[in-house]
């Protein structure tokens, strides 16, 4: 089995400090959280940013400062979110790509998020992918459902520059695929051998789905974007605490944890 790539999704767009005071939102907090996660064993950091009021933002200068600060202090792979928050315009979602992060998320379908629609029109997916190809950014193809995965697979067939693909399976959103072993196994059955994938479980599903991925050869995403709890009713102290638990589980299962450079090799990032 490949070494395990752990992604830390440290902030997200929907979580707030009111829910967990340890949520990193300022640049300083995000840099510190990233360094702690890197030290704990994460090889990718998935980044959303917030404005000075703590609201979701896609401000390019802010992304630039954050990227520079992180790059100056560690070799973690930086992955920008191009999903932003529900309702963020496509121009704002695309703009930060000109900073050439090594990776960026690419959501390949629309889905209900709460009472709203997280909209990803085919033309917008196309535009995002075009920019990623232009700047040689490795996309992480986000899928929340089996149909979206099949769309993503067809999308790669028509964009061979994006081979080999890396998928993020998100389990347990209200309108997406539910978190279960059988659903995970069905998602995996659709993938070509050359494809890699990671698993993100929302809320209470984070830990069990991570366990399944560790023993199945998948990779794992944890962090406050998807889950702010350590266990039922008990808040996690930090993103790094959640990363450490995955490292421990990997070791128990005799699966090595990837360094950022090993992750680059596995994901074919030059
Ligand atoms: N905040 C969600 C609407 C991504 O980062 O690409 C979208 C999201 C996915 O978080
Ligand atoms: Zn995200």
PDB file of C-alpha atoms and ligand atoms in Angstrom:
ATOM      1  CA  UNK A   1       0.000   0.000   0.000  1.00  0.00           C
ATOM      2  CA  UNK A   2       1.113   3.563  -0.662  1.00  0.00           C
ATOM      3  CA  UNK A   3       2.092   5.702   2.288  1.00  0.00           C
ATOM      4  CA  UNK A   4      -0.902   7.499   3.759  1.00  0.00           C
ATOM      5  CA  UNK A   5      -1.418  11.109   2.699  1.00  0.00           C
ATOM      6  CA  UNK A   6      -3.128  13.130   5.407  1.00  0.00           C
ATOM      7  CA  UNK A   7      -4.797  16.386   4.428  1.00  0.00           C
ATOM      8  CA  UNK A   8      -5.619  18.938   7.088  1.00  0.00           C
ATOM      9  CA  UNK A   9      -8.679  21.005   6.160  1.00  0.00           C
ATOM     10  CA  UNK A  10      -8.108  23.512   8.930  1.00  0.00           C
ATOM     11  CA  UNK A  11     -10.765  26.209   8.494  1.00  0.00           C
ATOM     12  CA  UNK A  12     -13.461  25.669   5.862  1.00  0.00           C
ATOM     13  CA  UNK A  13     -16.139  28.203   5.047  1.00  0.00           C
ATOM     14  CA  UNK A  14     -19.068  27.106   7.168  1.00  0.00           C
ATOM     15  CA  UNK A  15     -17.565  26.635  10.631  1.00  0.00           C
ATOM     16  CA  UNK A  16     -17.220  29.479  13.154  1.00  0.00           C
ATOM     17  CA  UNK A  17     -15.281  30.309  16.289  1.00  0.00           C
ATOM     18  CA  UNK A  18     -18.626  30.267  18.113  1.00  0.00           C
ATOM     19  CA  UNK A  19     -18.786  26.540  17.415  1.00  0.00           C
ATOM     20  CA  UNK A  20     -15.153  25.856  18.312  1.00  0.00           C
ATOM     21  CA  UNK A  21     -12.949  28.680  19.618  1.00  0.00           C
ATOM     22  CA  UNK A  22      -9.848  26.844  18.340  1.00  0.00           C
ATOM     23  CA  UNK A  23     -10.892  27.377  14.694  1.00  0.00           C
ATOM     24  CA  UNK A  24      -8.005  29.189  12.947  1.00  0.00           C
ATOM     25  CA  UNK A  25      -9.256  32.215  11.020  1.00  0.00           C
ATOM     26  CA  UNK A  26      -6.536  34.878  11.019  1.00  0.00           C
ATOM     27  CA  UNK A  27      -3.373  34.453   8.977  1.00  0.00           C
ATOM     28  CA  UNK A  28      -1.342  33.984  12.160  1.00  0.00           C
ATOM     29  CA  UNK A  29      -3.735  31.338  13.457  1.00  0.00           C
ATOM     30  CA  UNK A  30      -3.821  29.537  10.114  1.00  0.00           C
ATOM     31  CA  UNK A  31      -0.032  29.507   9.803  1.00  0.00           C
ATOM     32  CA  UNK A  32       0.315  28.145  13.319  1.00  0.00           C
ATOM     33  CA  UNK A  33      -2.355  25.499  12.739  1.00  0.00           C
ATOM     34  CA  UNK A  34      -0.671  24.478   9.478  1.00  0.00           C
ATOM     35  CA  UNK A  35       2.738  24.137  11.139  1.00  0.00           C
ATOM     36  CA  UNK A  36       1.247  22.051  13.941  1.00  0.00           C
ATOM     37  CA  UNK A  37      -0.541  19.787  11.444  1.00  0.00           C
ATOM     38  CA  UNK A  38       2.633  19.438   9.359  1.00  0.00           C
ATOM     39  CA  UNK A  39       4.590  18.478  12.473  1.00  0.00           C
ATOM     40  CA  UNK A  40       1.889  15.981  13.407  1.00  0.00           C
ATOM     41  CA  UNK A  41       2.057  14.272   9.983  1.00  0.00           C
ATOM     42  CA  UNK A  42      -0.127  16.130   7.490  1.00  0.00           C
ATOM     43  CA  UNK A  43       1.360  16.479   4.023  1.00  0.00           C
ATOM     44  CA  UNK A  44      -1.367  18.689   2.489  1.00  0.00           C
ATOM     45  CA  UNK A  45      -3.172  21.702   3.912  1.00  0.00           C
ATOM     46  CA  UNK A  46      -6.528  22.588   2.336  1.00  0.00           C
ATOM     47  CA  UNK A  47      -7.064  26.323   2.756  1.00  0.00           C
ATOM     48  CA  UNK A  48     -10.089  28.578   2.906  1.00  0.00           C
ATOM     49  CA  UNK A  49      -9.578  32.120   4.119  1.00  0.00           C
ATOM     50  CA  UNK A  50     -11.658  34.532   6.175  1.00  0.00           C
ATOM     51  CA  UNK A  51     -11.900  38.330   6.221  1.00  0.00           C
ATOM     52  CA  UNK A  52     -11.298  40.451   9.325  1.00  0.00           C
ATOM     53  CA  UNK A  53     -14.847  39.692  10.527  1.00  0.00           C
ATOM     54  CA  UNK A  54     -14.251  35.972  10.230  1.00  0.00           C
ATOM     55  CA  UNK A  55     -16.464  35.671   7.141  1.00  0.00           C
ATOM     56  CA  UNK A  56     -15.445  33.551   4.123  1.00  0.00           C
ATOM     57  CA  UNK A  57     -13.305  35.403   1.584  1.00  0.00           C
ATOM     58  CA  UNK A  58     -11.328  34.647  -1.580  1.00  0.00           C
ATOM     59  CA  UNK A  59      -9.137  37.760  -1.362  1.00  0.00           C
ATOM     60  CA  UNK A  60      -6.030  37.167  -3.471  1.00  0.00           C
ATOM     61  CA  UNK A  61      -3.687  39.317  -1.374  1.00  0.00           C
ATOM     62  CA  UNK A  62      -4.749  37.487   1.734  1.00  0.00           C
ATOM     63  CA  UNK A  63      -4.159  34.094   0.060  1.00  0.00           C
ATOM     64  CA  UNK A  64      -0.768  35.379  -1.097  1.00  0.00           C
ATOM     65  CA  UNK A  65       0.353  36.380   2.402  1.00  0.00           C
ATOM     66  CA  UNK A  66      -0.820  33.101   3.856  1.00  0.00           C
ATOM     67  CA  UNK A  67       0.875  31.053   1.131  1.00  0.00           C
ATOM     68  CA  UNK A  68       4.167  32.930   1.527  1.00  0.00           C
ATOM     69  CA  UNK A  69       4.159  32.590   5.326  1.00  0.00           C
ATOM     70  CA  UNK A  70       3.530  28.847   5.126  1.00  0.00           C
ATOM     71  CA  UNK A  71       6.088  28.273   2.351  1.00  0.00           C
ATOM     72  CA  UNK A  72       8.708  30.130   4.366  1.00  0.00           C
ATOM     73  CA  UNK A  73       8.291  27.780   7.277  1.00  0.00           C
ATOM     74  CA  UNK A  74       7.536  24.281   5.994  1.00  0.00           C
ATOM     75  CA  UNK A  75       7.278  22.100   2.898  1.00  0.00           C
ATOM     76  CA  UNK A  76       3.619  21.095   3.253  1.00  0.00           C
ATOM     77  CA  UNK A  77       1.641  20.957  -0.024  1.00  0.00           C
ATOM     78  CA  UNK A  78      -0.648  23.968  -0.209  1.00  0.00           C
ATOM     79  CA  UNK A  79      -4.088  23.335  -1.637  1.00  0.00           C
ATOM     80  CA  UNK A  80      -6.375  26.332  -2.153  1.00  0.00           C
ATOM     81  CA  UNK A  81     -10.107  25.894  -2.034  1.00  0.00           C
ATOM     82  CA  UNK A  82     -11.812  27.015  -5.225  1.00  0.00           C
ATOM     83  CA  UNK A  83     -15.147  26.067  -3.680  1.00  0.00           C
ATOM     84  CA  UNK A  84     -15.149  29.070  -1.386  1.00  0.00           C
ATOM     85  CA  UNK A  85     -18.475  29.427   0.367  1.00  0.00           C
ATOM     86  CA  UNK A  86     -21.945  28.811  -1.051  1.00  0.00           C
ATOM     87  CA  UNK A  87     -22.729  31.807  -3.252  1.00  0.00           C
ATOM     88  CA  UNK A  88     -19.123  32.938  -3.879  1.00  0.00           C
ATOM     89  CA  UNK A  89     -18.878  34.117  -7.488  1.00  0.00           C
ATOM     90  CA  UNK A  90     -16.935  31.981  -9.924  1.00  0.00           C
ATOM     91  CA  UNK A  91     -14.547  34.872 -10.680  1.00  0.00           C
ATOM     92  CA  UNK A  92     -13.608  35.091  -6.999  1.00  0.00           C
ATOM     93  CA  UNK A  93     -13.176  31.336  -6.824  1.00  0.00           C
ATOM     94  CA  UNK A  94     -10.840  31.328  -9.823  1.00  0.00           C
ATOM     95  CA  UNK A  95      -8.778  34.410  -8.978  1.00  0.00           C
ATOM     96  CA  UNK A  96      -6.411  32.915  -6.338  1.00  0.00           C
ATOM     97  CA  UNK A  97      -5.228  30.277  -8.838  1.00  0.00           C
ATOM     98  CA  UNK A  98      -2.907  32.859 -10.376  1.00  0.00           C
ATOM     99  CA  UNK A  99      -0.788  32.442  -7.220  1.00  0.00           C
ATOM    100  CA  UNK A 100      -0.014  28.917  -8.459  1.00  0.00           C
ATOM    101  CA  UNK A 101      -0.603  26.801  -5.369  1.00  0.00           C
ATOM    102  CA  UNK A 102       0.578  23.224  -5.898  1.00  0.00           C
ATOM    103  CA  UNK A 103      -2.989  21.959  -5.592  1.00  0.00           C
ATOM    104  CA  UNK A 104      -6.536  23.308  -5.667  1.00  0.00           C
ATOM    105  CA  UNK A 105      -9.938  21.776  -5.137  1.00  0.00           C
ATOM    106  CA  UNK A 106     -12.167  21.250  -8.171  1.00  0.00           C
ATOM    107  CA  UNK A 107     -15.816  20.578  -7.386  1.00  0.00           C
ATOM    108  CA  UNK A 108     -17.414  18.710 -10.275  1.00  0.00           C
ATOM    109  CA  UNK A 109     -21.115  19.107  -9.625  1.00  0.00           C
ATOM    110  CA  UNK A 110     -23.821  21.093  -7.857  1.00  0.00           C
ATOM    111  CA  UNK A 111     -25.379  19.983  -4.603  1.00  0.00           C
ATOM    112  CA  UNK A 112     -27.751  21.336  -1.945  1.00  0.00           C
ATOM    113  CA  UNK A 113     -25.817  22.698   1.049  1.00  0.00           C
ATOM    114  CA  UNK A 114     -28.193  23.462   3.914  1.00  0.00           C
ATOM    115  CA  UNK A 115     -31.020  25.456   2.332  1.00  0.00           C
ATOM    116  CA  UNK A 116     -28.869  26.673  -0.546  1.00  0.00           C
ATOM    117  CA  UNK A 117     -27.255  25.281  -3.670  1.00  0.00           C
ATOM    118  CA  UNK A 118     -23.498  24.932  -3.942  1.00  0.00           C
ATOM    119  CA  UNK A 119     -23.446  25.661  -7.645  1.00  0.00           C
ATOM    120  CA  UNK A 120     -20.835  24.214  -9.994  1.00  0.00           C
ATOM    121  CA  UNK A 121     -22.076  24.608 -13.555  1.00  0.00           C
ATOM    122  CA  UNK A 122     -20.326  22.616 -16.306  1.00  0.00           C
ATOM    123  CA  UNK A 123     -18.959  25.844 -17.854  1.00  0.00           C
ATOM    124  CA  UNK A 124     -17.531  26.914 -14.495  1.00  0.00           C
ATOM    125  CA  UNK A 125     -15.908  23.524 -13.880  1.00  0.00           C
ATOM    126  CA  UNK A 126     -14.409  23.856 -17.349  1.00  0.00           C
ATOM    127  CA  UNK A 127     -13.062  27.335 -16.601  1.00  0.00           C
ATOM    128  CA  UNK A 128     -11.550  26.294 -13.276  1.00  0.00           C
ATOM    129  CA  UNK A 129      -9.891  23.269 -14.870  1.00  0.00           C
ATOM    130  CA  UNK A 130      -8.514  25.417 -17.691  1.00  0.00           C
ATOM    131  CA  UNK A 131      -6.812  27.695 -15.187  1.00  0.00           C
ATOM    132  CA  UNK A 132      -5.403  24.711 -13.286  1.00  0.00           C
ATOM    133  CA  UNK A 133      -3.978  23.289 -16.493  1.00  0.00           C
ATOM    134  CA  UNK A 134      -2.534  26.694 -17.411  1.00  0.00           C
ATOM    135  CA  UNK A 135      -0.760  27.093 -14.052  1.00  0.00           C
ATOM    136  CA  UNK A 136       0.089  23.372 -13.677  1.00  0.00           C
ATOM    137  CA  UNK A 137      -1.926  23.064 -10.495  1.00  0.00           C
ATOM    138  CA  UNK A 138      -2.899  19.553  -9.441  1.00  0.00           C
ATOM    139  CA  UNK A 139      -6.665  19.430  -8.948  1.00  0.00           C
ATOM    140  CA  UNK A 140      -8.248  17.538  -6.125  1.00  0.00           C
ATOM    141  CA  UNK A 141     -11.553  16.511  -7.642  1.00  0.00           C
ATOM    142  CA  UNK A 142     -14.232  16.887  -4.981  1.00  0.00           C
ATOM    143  CA  UNK A 143     -17.211  14.552  -5.245  1.00  0.00           C
ATOM    144  CA  UNK A 144     -20.146  14.303  -2.871  1.00  0.00           C
ATOM    145  CA  UNK A 145     -22.089  11.610  -4.640  1.00  0.00           C
ATOM    146  CA  UNK A 146     -21.684   8.668  -6.983  1.00  0.00           C
ATOM    147  CA  UNK A 147     -23.083  10.551 -10.003  1.00  0.00           C
ATOM    148  CA  UNK A 148     -20.622  13.354  -9.380  1.00  0.00           C
ATOM    149  CA  UNK A 149     -17.793  10.835  -9.272  1.00  0.00           C
ATOM    150  CA  UNK A 150     -18.919   9.407 -12.607  1.00  0.00           C
ATOM    151  CA  UNK A 151     -19.059  12.942 -14.040  1.00  0.00           C
ATOM    152  CA  UNK A 152     -15.531  13.526 -12.706  1.00  0.00           C
ATOM    153  CA  UNK A 153     -14.273  10.353 -14.346  1.00  0.00           C
ATOM    154  CA  UNK A 154     -15.784  11.400 -17.696  1.00  0.00           C
ATOM    155  CA  UNK A 155     -14.339  14.889 -17.211  1.00  0.00           C
ATOM    156  CA  UNK A 156     -10.847  13.420 -16.850  1.00  0.00           C
ATOM    157  CA  UNK A 157     -11.360  11.313 -19.977  1.00  0.00           C
ATOM    158  CA  UNK A 158     -11.994  14.533 -21.896  1.00  0.00           C
ATOM    159  CA  UNK A 159      -9.092  16.343 -20.165  1.00  0.00           C
ATOM    160  CA  UNK A 160      -6.214  13.854 -20.319  1.00  0.00           C
ATOM    161  CA  UNK A 161      -3.793  16.583 -19.151  1.00  0.00           C
ATOM    162  CA  UNK A 162      -5.292  16.035 -15.706  1.00  0.00           C
ATOM    163  CA  UNK A 163      -4.247  12.388 -15.524  1.00  0.00           C
ATOM    164  CA  UNK A 164      -3.698  10.663 -13.169  1.00  0.00           C
ATOM    165  CA  UNK A 165      -6.685  12.058 -11.252  1.00  0.00           C
ATOM    166  CA  UNK A 166      -6.908  12.524  -7.526  1.00  0.00           C
ATOM    167  CA  UNK A 167     -10.422  12.415  -6.050  1.00  0.00           C
ATOM    168  CA  UNK A 168     -11.746  13.540  -2.698  1.00  0.00           C
ATOM    169  CA  UNK A 169     -14.777  11.495  -1.648  1.00  0.00           C
ATOM    170  CA  UNK A 170     -16.896  13.521   0.779  1.00  0.00           C
ATOM    171  CA  UNK A 171     -19.258  11.328   2.790  1.00  0.00           C
ATOM    172  CA  UNK A 172     -22.107  12.351   5.065  1.00  0.00           C
ATOM    173  CA  UNK A 173     -23.315  15.715   3.748  1.00  0.00           C
ATOM    174  CA  UNK A 174     -27.110  16.118   3.933  1.00  0.00           C
ATOM    175  CA  UNK A 175     -27.679  15.803   0.193  1.00  0.00           C
ATOM    176  CA  UNK A 176     -24.688  13.731  -0.784  1.00  0.00           C
ATOM    177  CA  UNK A 177     -23.738  10.100  -0.420  1.00  0.00           C
ATOM    178  CA  UNK A 178     -24.073   8.739   3.114  1.00  0.00           C
ATOM    179  CA  UNK A 179     -21.095   7.454   5.053  1.00  0.00           C
ATOM    180  CA  UNK A 180     -20.893   3.676   4.937  1.00  0.00           C
ATOM    181  CA  UNK A 181     -18.418   0.956   4.043  1.00  0.00           C
ATOM    182  CA  UNK A 182     -20.566  -0.281   1.169  1.00  0.00           C
ATOM    183  CA  UNK A 183     -20.827   3.210  -0.357  1.00  0.00           C
ATOM    184  CA  UNK A 184     -17.084   3.693  -0.020  1.00  0.00           C
ATOM    185  CA  UNK A 185     -16.378   0.380  -1.657  1.00  0.00           C
ATOM    186  CA  UNK A 186     -18.799   1.219  -4.524  1.00  0.00           C
ATOM    187  CA  UNK A 187     -17.053   4.576  -5.075  1.00  0.00           C
ATOM    188  CA  UNK A 188     -13.666   2.811  -5.179  1.00  0.00           C
ATOM    189  CA  UNK A 189     -14.966   0.264  -7.699  1.00  0.00           C
ATOM    190  CA  UNK A 190     -15.442   3.099 -10.223  1.00  0.00           C
ATOM    191  CA  UNK A 191     -11.810   4.237 -10.151  1.00  0.00           C
ATOM    192  CA  UNK A 192      -9.103   3.420 -12.663  1.00  0.00           C
ATOM    193  CA  UNK A 193      -5.922   1.880 -11.236  1.00  0.00           C
ATOM    194  CA  UNK A 194      -3.961   5.042 -11.868  1.00  0.00           C
ATOM    195  CA  UNK A 195      -6.385   7.193  -9.844  1.00  0.00           C
ATOM    196  CA  UNK A 196      -5.788   8.085  -6.216  1.00  0.00           C
ATOM    197  CA  UNK A 197      -8.420   9.103  -3.710  1.00  0.00           C
ATOM    198  CA  UNK A 198      -8.860  10.517  -0.247  1.00  0.00           C
ATOM    199  CA  UNK A 199     -11.800  10.261   2.101  1.00  0.00           C
ATOM    200  CA  UNK A 200     -13.474  13.018   4.104  1.00  0.00           C
ATOM    201  CA  UNK A 201     -16.323  12.157   6.454  1.00  0.00           C
ATOM    202  CA  UNK A 202     -18.468  14.984   7.779  1.00  0.00           C
ATOM    203  CA  UNK A 203     -18.997  15.356  11.541  1.00  0.00           C
ATOM    204  CA  UNK A 204     -19.258  12.056  13.387  1.00  0.00           C
ATOM    205  CA  UNK A 205     -18.417  10.216  10.165  1.00  0.00           C
ATOM    206  CA  UNK A 206     -14.878  11.616  10.042  1.00  0.00           C
ATOM    207  CA  UNK A 207     -13.285   8.974  12.238  1.00  0.00           C
ATOM    208  CA  UNK A 208     -14.991   5.792  10.943  1.00  0.00           C
ATOM    209  CA  UNK A 209     -14.515   6.782   7.296  1.00  0.00           C
ATOM    210  CA  UNK A 210     -10.857   7.594   7.956  1.00  0.00           C
ATOM    211  CA  UNK A 211     -10.436   4.133   9.463  1.00  0.00           C
ATOM    212  CA  UNK A 212     -11.879   2.546   6.323  1.00  0.00           C
ATOM    213  CA  UNK A 213      -9.569   4.573   4.087  1.00  0.00           C
ATOM    214  CA  UNK A 214      -6.472   3.702   6.115  1.00  0.00           C
ATOM    215  CA  UNK A 215      -7.049  -0.040   5.746  1.00  0.00           C
ATOM    216  CA  UNK A 216      -8.249   0.186   2.124  1.00  0.00           C
ATOM    217  CA  UNK A 217      -5.334   2.093   0.608  1.00  0.00           C
ATOM    218  CA  UNK A 218      -7.119   5.423   0.404  1.00  0.00           C
ATOM    219  CA  UNK A 219      -5.885   8.690   1.826  1.00  0.00           C
ATOM    220  CA  UNK A 220      -7.516  10.744   4.561  1.00  0.00           C
ATOM    221  CA  UNK A 221      -8.692  14.295   5.148  1.00  0.00           C
ATOM    222  CA  UNK A 222      -9.457  15.527   8.641  1.00  0.00           C
ATOM    223  CA  UNK A 223      -9.822  18.942  10.231  1.00  0.00           C
ATOM    224  CA  UNK A 224     -12.282  21.541  11.420  1.00  0.00           C
ATOM    225  CA  UNK A 225     -13.690  22.171   7.940  1.00  0.00           C
ATOM    226  CA  UNK A 226     -15.526  18.854   8.187  1.00  0.00           C
ATOM    227  CA  UNK A 227     -15.629  18.139  11.907  1.00  0.00           C
ATOM    228  CA  UNK A 228     -14.983  20.193  15.048  1.00  0.00           C
ATOM    229  CA  UNK A 229     -15.394  17.350  17.544  1.00  0.00           C
ATOM    230  CA  UNK A 230     -12.970  14.901  19.110  1.00  0.00           C
ATOM    231  CA  UNK A 231     -15.812  12.631  20.219  1.00  0.00           C
ATOM    232  CA  UNK A 232     -19.552  12.999  20.893  1.00  0.00           C
ATOM    233  CA  UNK A 233     -20.066  16.317  22.700  1.00  0.00           C
ATOM    234  CA  UNK A 234     -16.336  16.941  23.166  1.00  0.00           C
ATOM    235  CA  UNK A 235     -14.720  19.567  20.991  1.00  0.00           C
ATOM    236  CA  UNK A 236     -11.343  18.866  19.392  1.00  0.00           C
ATOM    237  CA  UNK A 237      -8.577  21.012  20.868  1.00  0.00           C
ATOM    238  CA  UNK A 238      -6.888  21.671  17.547  1.00  0.00           C
ATOM    239  CA  UNK A 239      -6.652  20.486  13.961  1.00  0.00           C
ATOM    240  CA  UNK A 240      -3.332  18.865  14.856  1.00  0.00           C
ATOM    241  CA  UNK A 241      -5.030  16.728  17.489  1.00  0.00           C
ATOM    242  CA  UNK A 242      -7.223  15.250  14.739  1.00  0.00           C
ATOM    243  CA  UNK A 243      -4.196  14.692  12.483  1.00  0.00           C
ATOM    244  CA  UNK A 244      -2.289  12.970  15.318  1.00  0.00           C
ATOM    245  CA  UNK A 245      -5.125  10.511  15.820  1.00  0.00           C
ATOM    246  CA  UNK A 246      -4.966   9.501  12.137  1.00  0.00           C
ATOM    247  CA  UNK A 247      -1.179   9.066  12.373  1.00  0.00           C
ATOM    248  CA  UNK A 248      -1.672   6.794  15.390  1.00  0.00           C
ATOM    249  CA  UNK A 249      -4.302   4.747  13.575  1.00  0.00           C
ATOM    250  CA  UNK A 250      -2.038   4.430  10.557  1.00  0.00           C
ATOM    251  CA  UNK A 251       0.798   3.165  12.738  1.00  0.00           C
ATOM    252  CA  UNK A 252      -1.485   0.652  14.465  1.00  0.00           C
ATOM    253  CA  UNK A 253      -2.349  -0.648  10.991  1.00  0.00           C
ATOM    254  CA  UNK A 254       1.301  -0.714   9.875  1.00  0.00           C
ATOM    255  CA  UNK A 255       0.679   1.935   7.235  1.00  0.00           C
ATOM    256  CA  UNK A 256       3.404   4.515   6.852  1.00  0.00           C
ATOM    257  CA  UNK A 257       2.494   8.192   6.769  1.00  0.00           C
ATOM    258  CA  UNK A 258       3.634  10.154   3.723  1.00  0.00           C
ATOM    259  CA  UNK A 259       5.936  13.129   4.005  1.00  0.00           C
ATOM    260  CA  UNK A 260       5.018  16.036   1.708  1.00  0.00           C
ATOM    261  CA  UNK A 261       7.657  14.894  -0.801  1.00  0.00           C
ATOM    262  CA  UNK A 262       6.338  11.335  -0.808  1.00  0.00           C
ATOM    263  CA  UNK A 263       2.833  12.755  -1.262  1.00  0.00           C
ATOM    264  CA  UNK A 264       4.097  14.735  -4.260  1.00  0.00           C
ATOM    265  CA  UNK A 265       5.379  11.501  -5.804  1.00  0.00           C
ATOM    266  CA  UNK A 266       2.170   9.595  -5.120  1.00  0.00           C
ATOM    267  CA  UNK A 267       0.063  12.406  -6.598  1.00  0.00           C
ATOM    268  CA  UNK A 268       2.396  12.972  -9.513  1.00  0.00           C
ATOM    269  CA  UNK A 269       3.077  16.580  -8.593  1.00  0.00           C
ATOM    270  CA  UNK A 270       6.298  17.702 -10.183  1.00  0.00           C
TER     271      UNK A 270
HETATM  272  N1  LIG B   1     -17.644  25.452   1.377  1.00  0.00           N
HETATM  273  C1  LIG B   1     -18.267  24.570   0.451  1.00  0.00           C
HETATM  274  C2  LIG B   1     -19.452  25.233  -0.161  1.00  0.00           C
HETATM  275  C3  LIG B   1     -13.991  23.190  -1.538  1.00  0.00           C
HETATM  276  O1  LIG B   1     -13.277  23.652  -0.675  1.00  0.00           O
HETATM  277  O2  LIG B   1     -13.637  23.060  -2.685  1.00  0.00           O
HETATM  278  C4  LIG B   1     -17.361  24.123  -0.614  1.00  0.00           C
HETATM  279  C5  LIG B   1     -16.078  23.552  -0.208  1.00  0.00           C
HETATM  280  C6  LIG B   1     -15.374  22.742  -1.223  1.00  0.00           C
HETATM  281  O3  LIG B   1     -15.594  23.709   0.898  1.00  0.00           O
HETATM  282 ZN1  LIG B   2     -12.970  23.218   1.400  1.00  0.00          ZN
END
